[in-house]
mmCIF file with all atom_site columns, C-alpha atoms in Angstrom:
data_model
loop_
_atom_site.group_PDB
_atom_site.id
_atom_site.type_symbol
_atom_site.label_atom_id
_atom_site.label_alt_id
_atom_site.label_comp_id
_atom_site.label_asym_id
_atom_site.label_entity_id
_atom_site.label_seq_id
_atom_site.pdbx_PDB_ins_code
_atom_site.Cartn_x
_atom_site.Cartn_y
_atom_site.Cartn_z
_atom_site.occupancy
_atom_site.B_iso_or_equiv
_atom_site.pdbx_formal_charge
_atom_site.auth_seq_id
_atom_site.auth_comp_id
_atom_site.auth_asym_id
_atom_site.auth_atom_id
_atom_site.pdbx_PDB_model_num
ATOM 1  C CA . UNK A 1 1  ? 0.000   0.000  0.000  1.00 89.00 ? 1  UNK A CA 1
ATOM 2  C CA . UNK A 1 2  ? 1.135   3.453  -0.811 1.00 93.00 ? 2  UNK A CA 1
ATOM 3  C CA . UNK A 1 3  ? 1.250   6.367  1.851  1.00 89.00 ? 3  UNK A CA 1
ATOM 4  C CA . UNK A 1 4  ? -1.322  8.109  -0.734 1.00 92.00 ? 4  UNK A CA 1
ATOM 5  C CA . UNK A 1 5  ? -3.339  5.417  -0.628 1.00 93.00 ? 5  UNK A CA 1
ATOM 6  C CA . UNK A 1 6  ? -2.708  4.585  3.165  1.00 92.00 ? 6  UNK A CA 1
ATOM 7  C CA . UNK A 1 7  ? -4.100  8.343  3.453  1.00 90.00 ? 7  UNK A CA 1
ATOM 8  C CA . UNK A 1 8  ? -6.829  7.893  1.331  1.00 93.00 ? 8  UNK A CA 1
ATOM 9  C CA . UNK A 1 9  ? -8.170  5.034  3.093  1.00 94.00 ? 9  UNK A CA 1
ATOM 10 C CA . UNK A 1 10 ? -7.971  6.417  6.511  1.00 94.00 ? 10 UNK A CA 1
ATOM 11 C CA . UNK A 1 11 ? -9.906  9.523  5.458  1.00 92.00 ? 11 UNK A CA 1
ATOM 12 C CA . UNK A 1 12 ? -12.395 7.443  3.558  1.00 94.00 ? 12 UNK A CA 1
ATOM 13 C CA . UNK A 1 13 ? -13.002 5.017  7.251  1.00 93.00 ? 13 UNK A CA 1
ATOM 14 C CA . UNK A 1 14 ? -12.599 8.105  10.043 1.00 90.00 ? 14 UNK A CA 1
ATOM 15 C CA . UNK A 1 15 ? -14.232 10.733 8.115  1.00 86.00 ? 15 UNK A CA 1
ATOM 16 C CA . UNK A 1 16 ? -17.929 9.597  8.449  1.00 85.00 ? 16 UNK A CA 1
ATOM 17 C CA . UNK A 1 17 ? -19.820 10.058 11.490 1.00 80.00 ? 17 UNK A CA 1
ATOM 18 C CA . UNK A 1 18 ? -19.259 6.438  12.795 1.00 87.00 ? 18 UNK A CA 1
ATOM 19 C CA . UNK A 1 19 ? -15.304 7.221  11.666 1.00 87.00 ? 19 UNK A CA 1
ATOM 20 C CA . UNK A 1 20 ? -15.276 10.223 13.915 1.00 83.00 ? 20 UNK A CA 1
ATOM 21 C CA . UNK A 1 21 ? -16.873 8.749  17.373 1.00 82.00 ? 21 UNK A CA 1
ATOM 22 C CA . UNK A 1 22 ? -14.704 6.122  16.735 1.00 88.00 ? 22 UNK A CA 1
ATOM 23 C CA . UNK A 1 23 ? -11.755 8.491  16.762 1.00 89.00 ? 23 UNK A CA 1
ATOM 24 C CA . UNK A 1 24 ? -12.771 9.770  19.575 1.00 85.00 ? 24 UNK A CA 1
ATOM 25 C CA . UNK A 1 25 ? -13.202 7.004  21.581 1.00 87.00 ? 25 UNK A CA 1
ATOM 26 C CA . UNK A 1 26 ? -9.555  5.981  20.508 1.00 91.00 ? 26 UNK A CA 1
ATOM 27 C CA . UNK A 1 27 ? -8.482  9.215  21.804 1.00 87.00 ? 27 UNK A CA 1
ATOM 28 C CA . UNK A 1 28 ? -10.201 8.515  24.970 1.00 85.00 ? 28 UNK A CA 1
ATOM 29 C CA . UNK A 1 29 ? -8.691  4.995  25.304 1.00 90.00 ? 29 UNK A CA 1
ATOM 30 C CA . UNK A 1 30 ? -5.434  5.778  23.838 1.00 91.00 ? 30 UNK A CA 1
ATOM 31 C CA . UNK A 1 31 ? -4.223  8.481  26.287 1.00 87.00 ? 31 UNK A CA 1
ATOM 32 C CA . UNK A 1 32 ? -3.942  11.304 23.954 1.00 85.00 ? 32 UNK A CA 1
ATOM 33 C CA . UNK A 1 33 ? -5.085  13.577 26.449 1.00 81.00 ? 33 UNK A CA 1
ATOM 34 C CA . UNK A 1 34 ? -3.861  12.278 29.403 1.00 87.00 ? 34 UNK A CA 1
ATOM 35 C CA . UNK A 1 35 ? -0.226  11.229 31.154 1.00 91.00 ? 35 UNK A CA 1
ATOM 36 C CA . UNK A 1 36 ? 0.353   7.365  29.927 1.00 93.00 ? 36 UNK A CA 1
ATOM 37 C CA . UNK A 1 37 ? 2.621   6.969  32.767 1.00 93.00 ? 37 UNK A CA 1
ATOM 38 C CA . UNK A 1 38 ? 1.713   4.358  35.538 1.00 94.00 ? 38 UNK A CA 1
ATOM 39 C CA . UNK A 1 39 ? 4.263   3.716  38.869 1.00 96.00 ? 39 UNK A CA 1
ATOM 40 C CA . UNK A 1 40 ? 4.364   -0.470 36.049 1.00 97.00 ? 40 UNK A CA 1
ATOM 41 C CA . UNK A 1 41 ? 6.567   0.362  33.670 1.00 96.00 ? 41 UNK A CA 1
ATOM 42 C CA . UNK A 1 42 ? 4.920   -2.282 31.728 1.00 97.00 ? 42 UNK A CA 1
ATOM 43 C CA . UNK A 1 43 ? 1.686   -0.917 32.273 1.00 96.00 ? 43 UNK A CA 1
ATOM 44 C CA . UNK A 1 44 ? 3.122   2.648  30.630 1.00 95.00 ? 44 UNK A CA 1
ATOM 45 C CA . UNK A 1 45 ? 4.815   1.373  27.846 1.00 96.00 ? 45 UNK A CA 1
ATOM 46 C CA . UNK A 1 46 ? 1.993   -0.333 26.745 1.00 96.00 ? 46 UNK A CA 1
ATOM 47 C CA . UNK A 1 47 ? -0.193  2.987  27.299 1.00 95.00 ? 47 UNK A CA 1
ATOM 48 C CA . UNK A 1 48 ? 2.579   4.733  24.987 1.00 96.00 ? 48 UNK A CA 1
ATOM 49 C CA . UNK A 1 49 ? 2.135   2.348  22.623 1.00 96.00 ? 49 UNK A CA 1
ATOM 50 C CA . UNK A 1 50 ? -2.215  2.614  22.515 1.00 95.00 ? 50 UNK A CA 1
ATOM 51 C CA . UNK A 1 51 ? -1.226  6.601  22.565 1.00 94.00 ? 51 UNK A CA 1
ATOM 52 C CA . UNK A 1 52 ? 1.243   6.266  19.409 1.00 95.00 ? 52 UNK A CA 1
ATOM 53 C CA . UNK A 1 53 ? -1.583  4.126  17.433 1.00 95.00 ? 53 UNK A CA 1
ATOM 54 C CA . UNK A 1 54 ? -3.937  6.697  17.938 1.00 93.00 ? 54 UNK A CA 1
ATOM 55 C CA . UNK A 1 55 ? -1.460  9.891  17.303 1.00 92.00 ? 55 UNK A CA 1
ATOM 56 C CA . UNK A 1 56 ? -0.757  7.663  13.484 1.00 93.00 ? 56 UNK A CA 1
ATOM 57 C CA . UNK A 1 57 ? -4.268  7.403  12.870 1.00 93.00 ? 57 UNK A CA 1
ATOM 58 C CA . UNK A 1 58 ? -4.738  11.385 13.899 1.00 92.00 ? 58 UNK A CA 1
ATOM 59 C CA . UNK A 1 59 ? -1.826  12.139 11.703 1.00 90.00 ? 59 UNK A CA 1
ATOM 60 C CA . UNK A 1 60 ? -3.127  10.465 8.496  1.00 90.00 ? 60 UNK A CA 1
ATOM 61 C CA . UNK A 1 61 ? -6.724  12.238 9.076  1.00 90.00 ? 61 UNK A CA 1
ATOM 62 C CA . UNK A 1 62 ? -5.037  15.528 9.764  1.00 87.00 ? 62 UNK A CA 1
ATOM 63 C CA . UNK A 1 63 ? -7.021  15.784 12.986 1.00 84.00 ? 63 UNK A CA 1
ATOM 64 C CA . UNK A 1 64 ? -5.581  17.844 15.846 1.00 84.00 ? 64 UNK A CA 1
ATOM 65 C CA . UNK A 1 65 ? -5.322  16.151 19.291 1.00 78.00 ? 65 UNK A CA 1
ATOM 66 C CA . UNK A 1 66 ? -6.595  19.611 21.408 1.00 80.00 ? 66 UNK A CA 1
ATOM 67 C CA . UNK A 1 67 ? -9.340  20.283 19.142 1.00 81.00 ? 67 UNK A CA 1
ATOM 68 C CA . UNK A 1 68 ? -10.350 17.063 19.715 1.00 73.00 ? 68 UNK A CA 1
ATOM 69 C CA . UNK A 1 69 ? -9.919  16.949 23.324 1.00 71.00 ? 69 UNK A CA 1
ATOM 70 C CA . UNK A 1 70 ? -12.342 20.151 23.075 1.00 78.00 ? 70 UNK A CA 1
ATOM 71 C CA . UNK A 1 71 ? -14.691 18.027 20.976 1.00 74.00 ? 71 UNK A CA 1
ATOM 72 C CA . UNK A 1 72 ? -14.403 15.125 23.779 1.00 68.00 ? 72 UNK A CA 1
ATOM 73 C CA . UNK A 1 73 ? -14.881 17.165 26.775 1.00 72.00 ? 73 UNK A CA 1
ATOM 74 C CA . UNK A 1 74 ? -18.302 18.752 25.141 1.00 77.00 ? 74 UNK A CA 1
ATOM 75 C CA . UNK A 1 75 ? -18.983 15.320 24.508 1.00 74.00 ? 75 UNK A CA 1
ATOM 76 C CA . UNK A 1 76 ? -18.730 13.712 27.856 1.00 69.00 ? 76 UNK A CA 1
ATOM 77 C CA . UNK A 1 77 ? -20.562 17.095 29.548 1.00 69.00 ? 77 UNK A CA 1
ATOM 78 C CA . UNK A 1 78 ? -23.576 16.755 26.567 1.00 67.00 ? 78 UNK A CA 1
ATOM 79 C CA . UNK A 1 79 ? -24.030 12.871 28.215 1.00 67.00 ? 79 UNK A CA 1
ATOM 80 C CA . UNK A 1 80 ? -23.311 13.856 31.865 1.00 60.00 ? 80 UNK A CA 1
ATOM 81 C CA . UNK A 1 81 ? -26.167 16.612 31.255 1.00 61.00 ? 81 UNK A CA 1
ATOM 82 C CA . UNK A 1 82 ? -28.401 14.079 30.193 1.00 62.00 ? 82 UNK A CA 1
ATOM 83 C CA . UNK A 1 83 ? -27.748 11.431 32.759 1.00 60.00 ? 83 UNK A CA 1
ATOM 84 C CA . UNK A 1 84 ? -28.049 13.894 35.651 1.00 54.00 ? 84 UNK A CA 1
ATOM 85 C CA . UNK A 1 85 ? -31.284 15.381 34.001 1.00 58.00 ? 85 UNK A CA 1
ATOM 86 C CA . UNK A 1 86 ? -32.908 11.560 33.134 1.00 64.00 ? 86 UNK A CA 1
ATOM 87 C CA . UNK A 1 87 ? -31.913 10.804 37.081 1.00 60.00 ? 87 UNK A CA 1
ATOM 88 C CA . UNK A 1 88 ? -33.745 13.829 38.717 1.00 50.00 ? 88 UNK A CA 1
ATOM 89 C CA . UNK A 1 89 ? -36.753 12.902 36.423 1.00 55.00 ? 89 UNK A CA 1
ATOM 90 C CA . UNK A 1 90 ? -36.627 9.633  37.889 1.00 64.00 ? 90 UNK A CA 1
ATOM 91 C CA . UNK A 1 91 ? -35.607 10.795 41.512 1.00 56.00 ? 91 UNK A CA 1
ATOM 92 C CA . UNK A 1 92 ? -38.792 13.287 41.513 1.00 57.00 ? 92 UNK A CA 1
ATOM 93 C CA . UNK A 1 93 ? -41.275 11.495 39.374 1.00 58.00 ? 93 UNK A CA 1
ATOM 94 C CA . UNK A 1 94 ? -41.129 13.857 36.649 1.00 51.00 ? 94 UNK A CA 1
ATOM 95 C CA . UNK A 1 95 ? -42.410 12.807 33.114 1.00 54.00 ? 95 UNK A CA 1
ATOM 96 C CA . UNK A 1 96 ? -43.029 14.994 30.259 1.00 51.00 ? 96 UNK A CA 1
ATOM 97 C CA . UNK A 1 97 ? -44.612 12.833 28.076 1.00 50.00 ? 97 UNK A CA 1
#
């Protein structure tokens, strides 16, 4: 495979919708946005490998990691707002149905 088509590909796959929560979620797992190291040295060498997967994959889709840390973090408070919401419905016997 050529690095143009390598390219190609990876745009083509992370690109849609799916392709981007996906990224994300690798992001999340992959400790872009966090410290890999762990007092196991084994334990952060493998973290620095998940976080140099992800960083490839980010590289070929010309995605930057702090824009989508940004993108994460609005993520996570979006669902967090929704949780806390759907659990003072439930706490108070709210419905708006």
């Amino acid at each position: 495979m050529t690095a143009k088509q390598r390219h190609s590909f990876y745009n083509e796959l992370f690109n849609t919708e799916i392709g981007k929560l996906v990224v994300l979620d690798l992001c999340e797992v992959g400790c872009v946005m966090k410290p890999t190291f762990d007092i196991n040295p084994q334990a952060s060498s493998f973290n620095e490998g998940r976080r140099a997967m992800v960083l490839h994959i980010l590289k070929h889709i010309h995605k930057d990691p702090n824009a989508l840390y940004a993108e994460i973090l609005r993520n996570n408070l979006e669902t967090r707002s929704e949780e806390h919401t759907s659990e003072l419905q439930s706490r108070f016997g709210i419905s708006y149905a």
